Structure formats: structure tokens, C-alpha cells
Coordinates of C-alpha atoms and ligand atoms in Angstrom, one line a residue:
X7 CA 0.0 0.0 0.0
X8 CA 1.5 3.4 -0.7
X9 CA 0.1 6.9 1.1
X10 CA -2.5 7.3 -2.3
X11 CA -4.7 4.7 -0.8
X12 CA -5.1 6.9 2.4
X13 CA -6.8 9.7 0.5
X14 CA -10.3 9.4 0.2
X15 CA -12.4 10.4 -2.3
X16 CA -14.0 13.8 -1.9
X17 CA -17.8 14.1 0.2
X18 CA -20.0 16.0 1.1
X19 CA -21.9 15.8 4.1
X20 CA -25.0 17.5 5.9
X21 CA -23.8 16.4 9.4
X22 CA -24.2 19.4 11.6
X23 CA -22.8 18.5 14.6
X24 CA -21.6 15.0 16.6
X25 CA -19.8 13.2 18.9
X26 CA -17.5 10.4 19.3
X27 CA -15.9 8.7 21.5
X28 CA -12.6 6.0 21.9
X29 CA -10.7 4.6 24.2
X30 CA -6.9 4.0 23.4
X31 CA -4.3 1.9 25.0
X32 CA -0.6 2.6 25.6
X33 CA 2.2 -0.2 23.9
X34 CA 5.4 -1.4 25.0
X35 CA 8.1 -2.1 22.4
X36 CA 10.5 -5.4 22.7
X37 CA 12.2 -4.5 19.6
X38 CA 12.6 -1.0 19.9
X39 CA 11.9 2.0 17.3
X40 CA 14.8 4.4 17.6
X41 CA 15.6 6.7 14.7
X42 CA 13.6 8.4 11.7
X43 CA 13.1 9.8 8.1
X44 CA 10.8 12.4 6.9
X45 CA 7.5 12.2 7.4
X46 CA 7.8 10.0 10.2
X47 CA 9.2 6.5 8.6
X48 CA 10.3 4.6 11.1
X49 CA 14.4 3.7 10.4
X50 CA 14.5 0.6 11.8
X51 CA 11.3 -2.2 12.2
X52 CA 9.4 -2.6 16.0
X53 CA 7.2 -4.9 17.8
X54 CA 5.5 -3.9 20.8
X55 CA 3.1 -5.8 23.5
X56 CA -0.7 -3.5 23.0
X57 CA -1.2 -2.6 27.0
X58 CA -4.4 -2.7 28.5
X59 CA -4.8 -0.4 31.7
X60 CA -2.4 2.6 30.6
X61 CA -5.3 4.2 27.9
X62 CA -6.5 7.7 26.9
X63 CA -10.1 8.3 26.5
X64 CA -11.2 10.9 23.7
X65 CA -14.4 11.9 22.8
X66 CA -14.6 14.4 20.2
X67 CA -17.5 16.8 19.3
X68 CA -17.6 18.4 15.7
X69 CA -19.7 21.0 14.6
X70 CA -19.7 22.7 11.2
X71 CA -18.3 26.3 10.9
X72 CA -17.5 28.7 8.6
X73 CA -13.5 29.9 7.4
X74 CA -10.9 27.7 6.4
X75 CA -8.8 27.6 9.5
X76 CA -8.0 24.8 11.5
X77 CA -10.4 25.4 14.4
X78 CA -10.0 23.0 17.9
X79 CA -9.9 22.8 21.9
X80 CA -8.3 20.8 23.7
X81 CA -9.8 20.1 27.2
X82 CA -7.3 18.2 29.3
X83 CA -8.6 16.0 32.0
X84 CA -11.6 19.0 32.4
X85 CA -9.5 21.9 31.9
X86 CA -9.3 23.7 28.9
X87 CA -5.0 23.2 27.8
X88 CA -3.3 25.0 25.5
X89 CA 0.0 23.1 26.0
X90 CA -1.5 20.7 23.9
X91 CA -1.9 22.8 20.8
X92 CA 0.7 23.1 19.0
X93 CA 1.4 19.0 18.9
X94 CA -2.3 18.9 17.9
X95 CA -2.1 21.5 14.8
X96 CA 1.1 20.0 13.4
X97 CA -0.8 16.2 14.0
X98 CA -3.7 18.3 11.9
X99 CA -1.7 19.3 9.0
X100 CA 0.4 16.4 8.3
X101 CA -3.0 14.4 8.4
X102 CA -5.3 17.4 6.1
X103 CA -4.6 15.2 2.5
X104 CA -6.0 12.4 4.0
X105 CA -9.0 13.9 6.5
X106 CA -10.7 16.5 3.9
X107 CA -13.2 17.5 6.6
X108 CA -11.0 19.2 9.1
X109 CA -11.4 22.5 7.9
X110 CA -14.8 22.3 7.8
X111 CA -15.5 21.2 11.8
X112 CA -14.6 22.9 14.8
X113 CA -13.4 20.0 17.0
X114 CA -13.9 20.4 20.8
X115 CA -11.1 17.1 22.2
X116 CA -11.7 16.3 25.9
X117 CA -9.4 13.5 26.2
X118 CA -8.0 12.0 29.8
X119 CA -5.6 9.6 30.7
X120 CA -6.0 6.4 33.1
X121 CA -2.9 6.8 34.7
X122 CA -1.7 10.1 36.3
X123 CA -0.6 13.0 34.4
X124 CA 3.0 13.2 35.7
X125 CA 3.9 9.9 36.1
X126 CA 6.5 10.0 33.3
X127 CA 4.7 7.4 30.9
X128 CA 4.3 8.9 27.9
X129 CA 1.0 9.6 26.7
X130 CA 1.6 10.4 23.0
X131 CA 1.4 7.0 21.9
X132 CA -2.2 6.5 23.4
X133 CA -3.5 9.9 22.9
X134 CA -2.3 10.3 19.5
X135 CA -3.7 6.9 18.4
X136 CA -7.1 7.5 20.3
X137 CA -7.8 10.7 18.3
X138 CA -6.6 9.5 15.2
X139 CA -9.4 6.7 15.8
X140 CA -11.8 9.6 16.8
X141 CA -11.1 10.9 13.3
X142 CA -11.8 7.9 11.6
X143 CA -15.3 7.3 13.4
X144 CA -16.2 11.1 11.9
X145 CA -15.0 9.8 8.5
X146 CA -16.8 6.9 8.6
X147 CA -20.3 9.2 9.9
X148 CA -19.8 11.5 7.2
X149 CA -20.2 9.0 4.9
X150 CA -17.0 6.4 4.2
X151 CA -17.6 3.4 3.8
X152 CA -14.7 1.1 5.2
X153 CA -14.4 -2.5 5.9
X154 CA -13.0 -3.1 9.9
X155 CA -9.8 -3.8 8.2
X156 CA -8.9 -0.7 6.5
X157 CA -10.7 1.2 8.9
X158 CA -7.5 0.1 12.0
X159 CA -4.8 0.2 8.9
X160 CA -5.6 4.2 8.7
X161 CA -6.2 4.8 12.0
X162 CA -2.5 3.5 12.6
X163 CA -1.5 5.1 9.6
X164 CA -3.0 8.8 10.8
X165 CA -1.8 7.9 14.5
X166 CA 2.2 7.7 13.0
X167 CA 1.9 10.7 11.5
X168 CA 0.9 11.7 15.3
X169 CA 3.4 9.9 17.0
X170 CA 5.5 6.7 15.1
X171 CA 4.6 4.7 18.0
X172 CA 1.1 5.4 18.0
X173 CA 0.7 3.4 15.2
X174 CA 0.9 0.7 17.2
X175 CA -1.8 0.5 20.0
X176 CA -4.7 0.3 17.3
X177 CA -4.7 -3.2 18.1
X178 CA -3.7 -5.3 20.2
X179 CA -1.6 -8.1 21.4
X180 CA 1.2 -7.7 19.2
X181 CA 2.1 -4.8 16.4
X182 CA 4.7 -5.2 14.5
X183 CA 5.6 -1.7 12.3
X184 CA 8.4 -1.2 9.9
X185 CA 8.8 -2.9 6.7
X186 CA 10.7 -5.5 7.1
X187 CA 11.7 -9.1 5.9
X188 CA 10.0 -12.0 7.8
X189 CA 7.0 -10.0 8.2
X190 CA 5.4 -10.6 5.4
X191 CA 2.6 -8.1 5.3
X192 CA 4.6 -5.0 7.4
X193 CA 4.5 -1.5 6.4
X194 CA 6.5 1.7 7.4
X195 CA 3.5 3.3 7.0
X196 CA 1.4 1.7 9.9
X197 CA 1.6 -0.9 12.3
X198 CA 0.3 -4.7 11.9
X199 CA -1.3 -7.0 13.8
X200 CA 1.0 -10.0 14.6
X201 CA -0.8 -12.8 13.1
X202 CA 1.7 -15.8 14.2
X203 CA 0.8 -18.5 17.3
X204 CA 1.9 -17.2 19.7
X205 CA 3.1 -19.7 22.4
X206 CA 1.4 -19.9 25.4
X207 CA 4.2 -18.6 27.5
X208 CA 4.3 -15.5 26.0
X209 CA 0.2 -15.1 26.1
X210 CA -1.1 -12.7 28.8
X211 CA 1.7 -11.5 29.3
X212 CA 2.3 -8.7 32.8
X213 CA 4.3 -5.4 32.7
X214 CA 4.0 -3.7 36.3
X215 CA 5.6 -0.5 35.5
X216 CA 7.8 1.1 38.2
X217 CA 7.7 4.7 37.9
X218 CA 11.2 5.7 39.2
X219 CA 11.2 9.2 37.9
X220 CA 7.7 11.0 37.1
X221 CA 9.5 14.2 35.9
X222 CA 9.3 15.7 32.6
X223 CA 11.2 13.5 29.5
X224 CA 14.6 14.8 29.3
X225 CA 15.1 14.6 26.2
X226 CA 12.5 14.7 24.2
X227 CA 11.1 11.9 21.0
X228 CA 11.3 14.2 18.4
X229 CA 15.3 15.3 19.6
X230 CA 15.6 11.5 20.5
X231 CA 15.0 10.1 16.8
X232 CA 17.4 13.1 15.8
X233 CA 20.1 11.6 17.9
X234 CA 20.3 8.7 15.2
X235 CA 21.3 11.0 12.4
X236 CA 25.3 10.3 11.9
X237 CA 25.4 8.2 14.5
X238 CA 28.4 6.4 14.5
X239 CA 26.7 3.1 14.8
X240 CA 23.1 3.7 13.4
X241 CA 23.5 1.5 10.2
X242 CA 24.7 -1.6 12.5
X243 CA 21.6 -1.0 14.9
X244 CA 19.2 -0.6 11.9
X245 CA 20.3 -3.6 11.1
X246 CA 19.9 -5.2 14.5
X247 CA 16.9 -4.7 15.1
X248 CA 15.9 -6.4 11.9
X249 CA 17.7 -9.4 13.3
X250 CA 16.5 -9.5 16.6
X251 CA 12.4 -9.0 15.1
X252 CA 13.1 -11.6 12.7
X253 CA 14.7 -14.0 15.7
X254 CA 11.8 -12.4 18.2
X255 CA 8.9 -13.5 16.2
X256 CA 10.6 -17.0 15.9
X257 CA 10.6 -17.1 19.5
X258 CA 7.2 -16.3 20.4
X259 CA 6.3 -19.3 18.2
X260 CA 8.3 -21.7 20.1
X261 CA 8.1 -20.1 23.4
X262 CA 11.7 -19.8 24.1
X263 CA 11.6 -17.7 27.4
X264 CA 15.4 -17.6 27.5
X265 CA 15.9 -15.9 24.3
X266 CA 13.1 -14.0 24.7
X267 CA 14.8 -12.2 27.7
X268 CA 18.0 -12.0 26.4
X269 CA 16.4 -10.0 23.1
X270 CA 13.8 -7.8 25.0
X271 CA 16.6 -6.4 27.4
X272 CA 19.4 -6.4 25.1
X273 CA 16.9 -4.1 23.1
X274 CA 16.0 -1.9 26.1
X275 CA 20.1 -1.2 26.8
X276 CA 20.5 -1.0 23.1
X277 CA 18.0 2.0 22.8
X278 CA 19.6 3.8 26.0
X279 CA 23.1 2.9 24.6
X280 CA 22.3 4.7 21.3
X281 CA 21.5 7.7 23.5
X282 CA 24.6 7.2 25.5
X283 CA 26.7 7.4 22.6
X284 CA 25.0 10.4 20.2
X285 CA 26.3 13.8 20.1
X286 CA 24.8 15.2 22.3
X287 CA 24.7 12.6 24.9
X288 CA 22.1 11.5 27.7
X289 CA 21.9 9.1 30.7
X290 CA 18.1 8.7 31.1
X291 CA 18.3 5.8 33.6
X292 CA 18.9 6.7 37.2
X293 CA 20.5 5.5 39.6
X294 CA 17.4 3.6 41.1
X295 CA 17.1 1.8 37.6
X296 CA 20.1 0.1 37.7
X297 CA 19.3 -0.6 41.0
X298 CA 16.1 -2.3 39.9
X299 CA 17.9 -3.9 36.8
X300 CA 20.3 -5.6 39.3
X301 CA 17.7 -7.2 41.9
X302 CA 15.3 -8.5 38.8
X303 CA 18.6 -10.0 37.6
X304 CA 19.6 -11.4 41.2
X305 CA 16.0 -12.6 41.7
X306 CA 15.9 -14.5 38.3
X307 CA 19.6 -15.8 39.4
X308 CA 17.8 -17.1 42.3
X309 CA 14.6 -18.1 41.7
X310 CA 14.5 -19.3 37.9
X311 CA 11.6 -16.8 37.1
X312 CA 11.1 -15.9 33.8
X313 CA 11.1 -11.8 34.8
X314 CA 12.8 -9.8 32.6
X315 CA 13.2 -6.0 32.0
X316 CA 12.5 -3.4 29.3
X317 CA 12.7 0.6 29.1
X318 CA 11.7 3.9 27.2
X319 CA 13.1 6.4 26.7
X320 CA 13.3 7.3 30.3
X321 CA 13.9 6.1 33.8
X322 CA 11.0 4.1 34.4
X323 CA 11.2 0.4 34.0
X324 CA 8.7 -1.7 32.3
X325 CA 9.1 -5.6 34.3
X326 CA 7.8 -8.2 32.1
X327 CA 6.6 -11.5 33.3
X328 CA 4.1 -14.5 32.4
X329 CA 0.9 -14.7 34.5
X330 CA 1.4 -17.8 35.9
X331 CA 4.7 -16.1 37.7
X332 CA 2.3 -13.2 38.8
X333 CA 1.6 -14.0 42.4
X334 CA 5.4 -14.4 43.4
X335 CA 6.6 -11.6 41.0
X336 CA 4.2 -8.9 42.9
X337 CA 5.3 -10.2 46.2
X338 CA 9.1 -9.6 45.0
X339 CA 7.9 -6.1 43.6
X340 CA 6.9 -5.2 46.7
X341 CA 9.1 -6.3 49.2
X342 CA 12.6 -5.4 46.4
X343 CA 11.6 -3.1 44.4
X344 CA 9.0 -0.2 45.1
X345 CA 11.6 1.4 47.6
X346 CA 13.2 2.1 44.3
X347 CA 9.9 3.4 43.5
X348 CA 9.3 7.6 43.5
X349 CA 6.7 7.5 46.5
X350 CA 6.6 3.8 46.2
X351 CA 4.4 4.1 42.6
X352 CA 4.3 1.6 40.3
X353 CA 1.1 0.6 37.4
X354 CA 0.2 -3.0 37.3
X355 CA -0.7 -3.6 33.5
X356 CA -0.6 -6.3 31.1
X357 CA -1.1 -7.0 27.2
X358 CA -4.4 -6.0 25.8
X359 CA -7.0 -6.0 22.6
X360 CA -5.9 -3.0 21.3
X361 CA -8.6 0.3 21.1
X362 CA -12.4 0.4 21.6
X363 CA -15.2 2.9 20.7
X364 CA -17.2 3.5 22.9
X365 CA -19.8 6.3 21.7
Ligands
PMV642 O1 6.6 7.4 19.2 P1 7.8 8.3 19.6 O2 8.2 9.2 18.6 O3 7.5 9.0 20.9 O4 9.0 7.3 19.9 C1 9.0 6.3 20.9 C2 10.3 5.6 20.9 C3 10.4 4.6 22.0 O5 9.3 4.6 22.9 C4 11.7 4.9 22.8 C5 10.6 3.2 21.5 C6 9.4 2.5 20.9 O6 9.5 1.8 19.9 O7 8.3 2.7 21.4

């Protein structure tokens, strides 16, 4: 599919004014996306567990006005937010070609997040997805006729163009985006459902994430992906990451728990190595991560759990572990780990379905 078959044919519609309404999960990636081309192409292919608790929750209103302008409010949790403007504009004209409409709606976007605003999880990748889906609903109302399937490839599609990893929490329980070889059907242009068996050890999958650092990202994702450009060692971690996807989706076929670990946290000091070594450089770990890292690698040492570790871009760590581990895991989360915790917080999520409308 190329970006053509994104732009619809031209309508006209007598909707006045509506409302709709999606809910939007966050993802974690295994294989991580770091490192980008124009018009958001990913550099390198991903695959991320859809989560099911971290979500935003959009509705958005549209009524018909006059002008040509972009016209929108952003309502924040119940206040009105400007912050979010800006992101929301530039989301708005890198999307126009493929949205006719927005010109002729005001929008009013009251959107709010399950897990707390400063918590250091980024929302971008939920809220960007959930109003990309909000966008397709008013499509589809004004008259487009799409089958289910289309329908989630251009809401990913719209959500990239938000934020690249947007793309991925249309659905769920694994996404895959990024062209790349042994996925047969995957696309830099949006993300697709992994379609293999997955083995039952890697099915409901936990990720209790400790929040070890609820401040403001340090560096940024749009400065982040920037890092990558004549980085010394971008071409050899392009083509890593190919490898370890390729070797990733051969283990969650045959349920190798071993490899899987040794992938999904080689990727996570991979991504913060790249960072480590760009011009300019960044530690985003803290000291209380590595701290963490350590006692989920002594407690594995020690008790032959299957716990591993992943990361964002950012202190927080993601602690990945199969459901039937879940009662001794927690226990070891909170007697090890939470006093690594800021205030002792941590989210207790796990892999989801992906998106739902619910108005
Ligand atoms: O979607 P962005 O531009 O915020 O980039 C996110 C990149 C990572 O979260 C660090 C990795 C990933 O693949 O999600």
C-alpha cells in the first residue's frame, strides 16, 4: 500500500454537529523504534506488547463552521489546555490530505488519561492513536464506507503521522511496524497485527511499570529520533533490530523464554546505549534503575523466574513476566523493588486488545 490509498475520495456531508468517543491503549516495544526519516518512517522495524490499563479516553465533538482555519480545543482531564496545541495543529496538517473534513468542523477534544498526568509514561502514543481513531469514526459518519480492516490500517496510519509509535496501539496483542523481511505483510506506513501463534508462555503477558522518575522526559522523542542521524553506529543498529524481530517472532512461536529475555533487554540497553553514545549525549536511567535492573537479575539468578526488563526512553522500567509467575513476582515487587519506586508508585498492566469505541 502506498500513502494514495489513504486519501479518500472527496464528500460532502450534511452532518451538523456529533460526537465520538474512543478509548486508546498505551504499547510497550520489545524490539525498539529508535531513529527516523521524513514524514515520520520509522528507520528501523518494531514490535510492541498493546497494553491494557495505561489508555486515553477521547471523545470528540464536531460541529460545522464557517472559514478555512483549522479550528480546535483541547480540554485536558476538564480543563481547557493550550499546551497541547501546537502537537495537535502539526498532527492536523500532516494528516489534512488524508482527512478533507478538518477545515470544515470545529473540534472540541476532551481527552484523559487512566494513569496520572505526571507519572513519566508517555501519553503520546495513546492519545495520538485515540484521536486519530476519533477521526476515523467522523470519516466513517460522514459517509466512508470502510471495511474493519482498512478502517484500523488508517487509523494506525493517521496515528504515526501523530506519533511513530502510535501506530501501534490500534490493536492489540502484538504490532509489529516497519517494513521489514520475515513480516510478510509489514509497512512503514502503519503498524500490523502479529498474526503468528503465539506460544502460550508469552500469552497474557504482565508489565507492572515502576515509575522511578515521574518528571518531565529529558530529552524529548522528536530530539531522540534526531540523535540517530550520523550516529556512529546507526546503520549496524538498523540492522539489528531487523535481526532480533526476525529472531523475536521465531521465539514467540516456540516459546523460548530464554531468548526471549535476552532479546527484549538487550533491546532496552540498546535503545539507551544509542542515547549514550549520540552527540549530544544522555543518561536517562537513574541510579534507582540500575538498581532495579540488578535485583530483577539477582532474583531470576535465584529463583529461575522468567522476569525480565524493558525501558523507554526514560527512567521508568517496564518488568515483564508470564501470568502464571504473577503472584510471586508482585510479592518480589513489593518487598525489592518499590523502595526504588518515586513515592513507592508503580502501574500494574498487562497485554491488551488494542482500542475500543465506545460512543
Ligand atoms: O513514538 P515516539 O516518537 O514517541 O518514539 C518512541 C520511541 C520509544 O518509545 C523509545 C521506542 C518505541 O519503539 O516505542
Amino acid at each position: 500500500m502506498t500513502e494514495q490509498d489513504f486519501t479518500p475520495k472527496s464528500q460532502t456531508s450534511n452532518v451538523e454537529s456529533a460526537s465520538v468517543k474512543w478509548e486508546s491503549p498505551s504499547n510497550i516495544a520489545l524490539v525498539k523504534y529508535w531513529g527516523k526519516r521524513e514524514n515520520q518512517i520509522p528507520e528501523n522495524p518494531s514490535i510492541s506488547f498493546t497494553l491494557s490499563n495505561c489508555k486515553t479516553i477521547t471523545e470528540l465533538t464536531y460541529t460545522k463552521k464557517e472559514g478555512t482555519d483549522f479550528s480546535f480545543d483541547v480540554i485536558f482531564e476538564g480543563a481547557k489546555n493550550a499546551a497541547f496545541k501546537p502537537k495537535i495543529q502539526t498532527f492536523f496538517e500532516r494528516v489534512e490530505g488524508y482527512l478533507p473534513f478538518l477545515r470544515d468542523y470545529h473540534f472540541k477534544i476532551e481527552t484523559s488519561n487512566t494513569f496520572p498526568h505526571s507519572s513519566g509514561i508517555a501519553s503520546s502514543a495513546s492519545g495520538m492513536s485515540a484521536l486519530a481513531l476519533c477521526l476515523m469514526s467522523v470519516e466513517k459518519d460522514l459517509g466512508s464506507d470502510y471495511s474493519d480492516e482498512f478502517f484500523n490500517k488508517k487509523a494506525s496510519f493517521l496515528a504515526r503521522l501523530g506519533s511513530g509509535s502510535a501506530c501501534r496501539s490500534i490493536e492489540g496483542e502484538l504490532v509489529v511496524w516497519g517494513e521489514t523481511k520475515s513480516i510478510s505483510d509489514s509497512s512503514d506506513l502503519f503498524g500490523v497485527k502479529f498474526t503468528e501463534n503465539v506460544h502460550p508462555n508469552f500469552q497474557n503477558y504482565q508489565d507492572a511499570i515502576l515509575l522511578v522518575d515521574k518528571g518531565e522526559k529529558q530529552v524529548s522523542s522528536t530530539v531522540g529520533h534526531k540523535l540517530m542521524y550520523g550516529h556512529s553506529f546507526a546503520s549496524k543498529r538498523f540492522e539489528q533490530a531487523h535481526e532480533n524481530l526476525a529472531e523475536l517472532k521465531e521465539v514467540l512461536m516456540n516459546g523460548n523464554q530464554k531468548r526471549f529475555i535476552e532479546i527484549v533487554e538487550s533491546e532496552a540497553l540498546t535503545l539507551h546505549a544509542m542515547m549514550m553514545t549520540s552527540m549530544p549525549y544522555f543518561i536517562l536511567m537513574k541510579p534507582n534503575t540500575l538498581q532495579i535492573i540488578n535485583k530483577i537479575w539477582e532474583f531470576r539468578q535465584s529463583t529461575g523466574s522468567n522476569i525480565c526488563f524493558t525501558l523507554d526512553a526514560g527512567a521508568n522500567v517496564h518488568v515483564l513476566f508470564p501470568k502464571a509467575e504473577q503472584e510471586k513476582v508482585y510479592e518480589f515487587i513489593k518487598s525489592e523493588l518499590v523502595a526504588y519506586c518515586q513515592n513507592g508508585h508503580y502501574i500494574c498492566d498487562r497485554v491488551g486488545q488494542g482500542a475500543q469505541r465506545l460512543a
